[in-house]
Each structure stands twice: as structure tokens, then as C-alpha cells.
Coordinates of C-alpha atoms in Angstrom, one line a residue:
M348 CA 22.8 1.2 11.0
S349 CA 20.4 0.2 8.2
K350 CA 17.1 2.1 8.0
T351 CA 14.0 -0.1 7.2
A352 CA 10.5 1.2 6.8
I353 CA 7.3 -0.8 6.9
Y354 CA 4.8 0.5 4.2
P355 CA 1.4 -1.0 5.4
G356 CA -1.9 -1.0 3.6
S357 CA -4.5 -3.2 2.1
F358 CA -3.2 -2.8 -1.4
D359 CA -6.6 -4.0 -2.8
P360 CA -5.2 -3.4 -5.4
V361 CA -1.8 -1.8 -5.6
T362 CA -1.8 1.4 -7.7
N363 CA 0.8 3.4 -9.4
G364 CA 0.4 5.9 -6.5
H365 CA 1.6 3.2 -4.1
L366 CA 4.5 2.4 -6.3
H367 CA 5.5 6.1 -6.5
I368 CA 5.6 6.3 -2.7
I369 CA 7.7 3.1 -2.6
Q370 CA 10.2 4.5 -5.1
R371 CA 10.5 7.8 -3.3
G372 CA 10.7 6.0 0.1
L373 CA 13.7 4.1 -1.1
E374 CA 15.5 7.5 -1.4
I375 CA 15.1 7.8 2.4
F376 CA 15.2 4.2 3.6
D377 CA 17.7 1.4 2.8
S378 CA 14.8 -1.0 2.5
I379 CA 11.1 -1.1 2.6
I380 CA 8.8 -4.0 3.6
I381 CA 5.5 -3.6 1.9
T382 CA 3.0 -5.2 4.3
I383 CA -0.5 -6.2 3.5
M384 CA -2.4 -5.6 6.7
C385 CA -5.3 -8.1 7.0
N386 CA -8.3 -6.4 8.5
P387 CA -11.2 -8.8 9.1
A388 CA -13.6 -5.8 9.3
K389 CA -12.8 -4.9 5.7
S390 CA -14.1 -6.8 2.7
S391 CA -11.5 -7.1 -0.1
L392 CA -11.9 -7.6 -3.9
F393 CA -8.7 -9.6 -4.1
T394 CA -7.5 -12.4 -1.9
V395 CA -4.3 -11.9 0.1
E396 CA -2.5 -14.3 -2.2
E397 CA -3.6 -12.3 -5.3
R398 CA -2.5 -9.0 -3.7
V399 CA 0.9 -10.5 -2.8
E400 CA 1.3 -11.7 -6.4
M401 CA 0.3 -8.3 -7.9
L402 CA 2.7 -6.5 -5.5
E403 CA 5.6 -8.9 -6.2
E404 CA 5.1 -8.6 -10.0
S405 CA 4.7 -4.8 -9.8
L406 CA 8.0 -4.5 -7.8
K407 CA 10.1 -6.7 -10.1
G408 CA 13.4 -4.9 -10.8
L409 CA 13.2 -2.8 -7.7
A410 CA 15.9 -3.6 -5.2
N411 CA 15.6 -3.6 -1.4
V412 CA 11.9 -4.2 -1.2
E413 CA 10.0 -7.2 0.3
V414 CA 6.3 -8.1 0.3
D415 CA 4.8 -9.6 3.5
V416 CA 1.5 -10.1 5.3
S417 CA 0.5 -9.2 8.8
H418 CA -2.6 -10.1 10.8
G419 CA -1.9 -8.2 14.0
L420 CA -1.1 -4.8 15.4
L421 CA 1.2 -2.8 13.1
V422 CA 3.5 -1.7 16.0
D423 CA 4.0 -5.3 17.0
Y424 CA 4.9 -6.2 13.4
V425 CA 7.3 -3.2 13.1
R426 CA 9.1 -4.3 16.3
Q427 CA 9.2 -8.0 15.1
R428 CA 10.7 -6.9 11.8
Q429 CA 13.2 -4.6 13.6
A430 CA 12.1 -1.7 11.4
N431 CA 12.8 1.9 12.2
A432 CA 9.7 3.6 10.8
I433 CA 6.2 3.3 9.3
L434 CA 5.9 4.9 5.9
R435 CA 2.5 6.4 5.0
G436 CA 1.4 8.1 1.8
M437 CA -1.0 10.9 1.9
R438 CA -3.0 12.2 -1.1
A439 CA -5.1 15.1 0.3
V440 CA -6.3 16.8 3.4
S441 CA -9.0 14.2 3.7
D442 CA -6.3 11.6 4.5
F443 CA -4.7 13.7 7.2
E444 CA -7.1 13.3 10.1
Y445 CA -7.2 9.5 9.9
E446 CA -3.4 9.2 9.3
F447 CA -2.7 11.6 12.2
Q448 CA -4.9 9.6 14.6
M449 CA -3.2 6.3 13.5
A450 CA 0.2 7.8 14.0
L451 CA -0.6 9.1 17.4
M452 CA -2.1 5.7 18.5
N453 CA 1.0 3.9 17.1
R454 CA 3.2 6.3 19.0
K455 CA 1.3 5.7 22.2
L456 CA 1.7 2.0 21.8
N457 CA 5.4 2.2 21.0
R458 CA 7.3 5.5 21.4
D459 CA 10.3 4.1 19.5
I460 CA 8.5 3.8 16.2
Q461 CA 8.4 6.9 14.0
T462 CA 5.8 7.5 11.3
V463 CA 7.0 9.2 8.1
F464 CA 4.4 10.8 5.9
M465 CA 5.1 11.3 2.2
M466 CA 2.8 13.3 0.0
T467 CA 1.9 11.5 -3.2
G468 CA 2.9 13.1 -6.5
L469 CA 0.3 15.4 -8.1
R470 CA -0.3 12.8 -10.8
W471 CA -1.7 10.4 -8.2
I472 CA -3.4 12.8 -5.8
F473 CA -6.9 11.6 -6.8
T474 CA -6.0 7.9 -7.1
S475 CA -7.2 5.4 -4.5
S476 CA -7.7 1.7 -4.7
T477 CA -11.4 2.3 -3.9
I478 CA -11.9 4.7 -6.8
I479 CA -10.0 2.5 -9.2
K480 CA -12.1 -0.5 -8.3
E481 CA -15.2 1.5 -8.8
A482 CA -14.1 2.8 -12.2
A483 CA -12.9 -0.7 -13.3
K484 CA -16.3 -2.2 -12.2
F485 CA -18.0 -0.1 -14.9
G486 CA -15.3 -0.6 -17.6
G487 CA -13.5 2.7 -17.0
D488 CA -10.0 3.0 -18.5
I489 CA -7.6 2.7 -15.5
E490 CA -4.7 1.5 -17.5
D491 CA -2.4 4.4 -16.6
M492 CA -3.3 4.3 -12.9
V493 CA -2.3 0.7 -12.1
P494 CA 0.4 -1.8 -13.1
P495 CA -0.4 -4.0 -16.1
L496 CA -1.1 -7.1 -14.1
V497 CA -3.5 -5.2 -11.9
N498 CA -5.3 -3.8 -14.9
R499 CA -5.8 -7.3 -16.3
K500 CA -6.9 -8.8 -13.0
L501 CA -9.5 -6.0 -12.5
K502 CA -10.9 -6.7 -16.0
E503 CA -11.0 -10.4 -15.2
K504 CA -12.8 -9.8 -11.9
N505 CA -15.3 -7.5 -13.5
G506 CA -16.0 -9.8 -16.4
F507 CA -14.5 -7.7 -19.2
I508 CA -12.0 -10.4 -20.1
H509 CA -12.2 -14.1 -19.5
T510 CA -9.3 -16.4 -18.6
P511 CA -9.3 -19.9 -20.1

């Protein structure tokens, strides 16, 4: 039986930390569906289409991954995609409480869906999309924290480079 995980998030934008979790997740799962979860309560810097584009470009050359978008409950999406688990990355203790609560709620909503937590590599422990966006906003060098396309798009969004 094939093991498929859903890796949900806003990916606004995707970071090298996200990519590291995906690469390591593929050592456990046969395939991973990276799913942009649309949360109307959250404001995003990038559109869903831009995030899909950045993820697809960043994942080129990586087999057994797919990028998708969901607008509903995660457990419903997992069941619809016939996945076995939810893959979540954790950076620090500060992530634990929220992730633990979400895992318990998902388990209450569907007992058949497992959540697998994966600690990020030490290199990415401080990296979050929010921190990267903040640094990029003020011209900080984030080149080694995000894929090249993301770095360019952040510079464009923040007015540091202009597209014709």
C-alpha cells in the first residue's frame, strides 16, 4: 500500500526549511502532496497562484511530489486525496503547543488520520516565512534561506528590483 502524506501550510513564501522537510519526508512517505491551505482570516503577501508557481519551480527535479490548493478542512482534504498522514514541520518549542492542538483536533475530526511531526534541521530552526518576509521588506539578505525564484519575487514585491 502506498503511503501518501499531505504537507499543509500557507507557504507565503516557501522557504528552504519547507523544502528540507519535504526532502526528508520523502524518506518516509512514497509521495507528498504539498497543499496550500487558503485561510481567509490570514492576509498573504503572495497570491495563491504565485505560491503555486514558487512551489512548483522550487520542487523541480524532485520526484513524487505534487502541489495543490485547498479551501476547506484539512481532514476532509486528506480523506478526499486518500492520504495516510499529515506531515508537519516543527522548528522550536514555540511551535509545539499550536501544532499539538491542531493534531488533536484533526484526530477528533477523523481518527484514521495520523499526524507526523518532523523537526527541522538546525540550519532552519529560526527560519519562518514571516521572519523572511520581514527581513526582505527592509532589504535583508535572505538569499540562502529561500529558493532563487522566491528571493527574486520578494525583492520585486518590496521594490528592490523592477520587472519590465
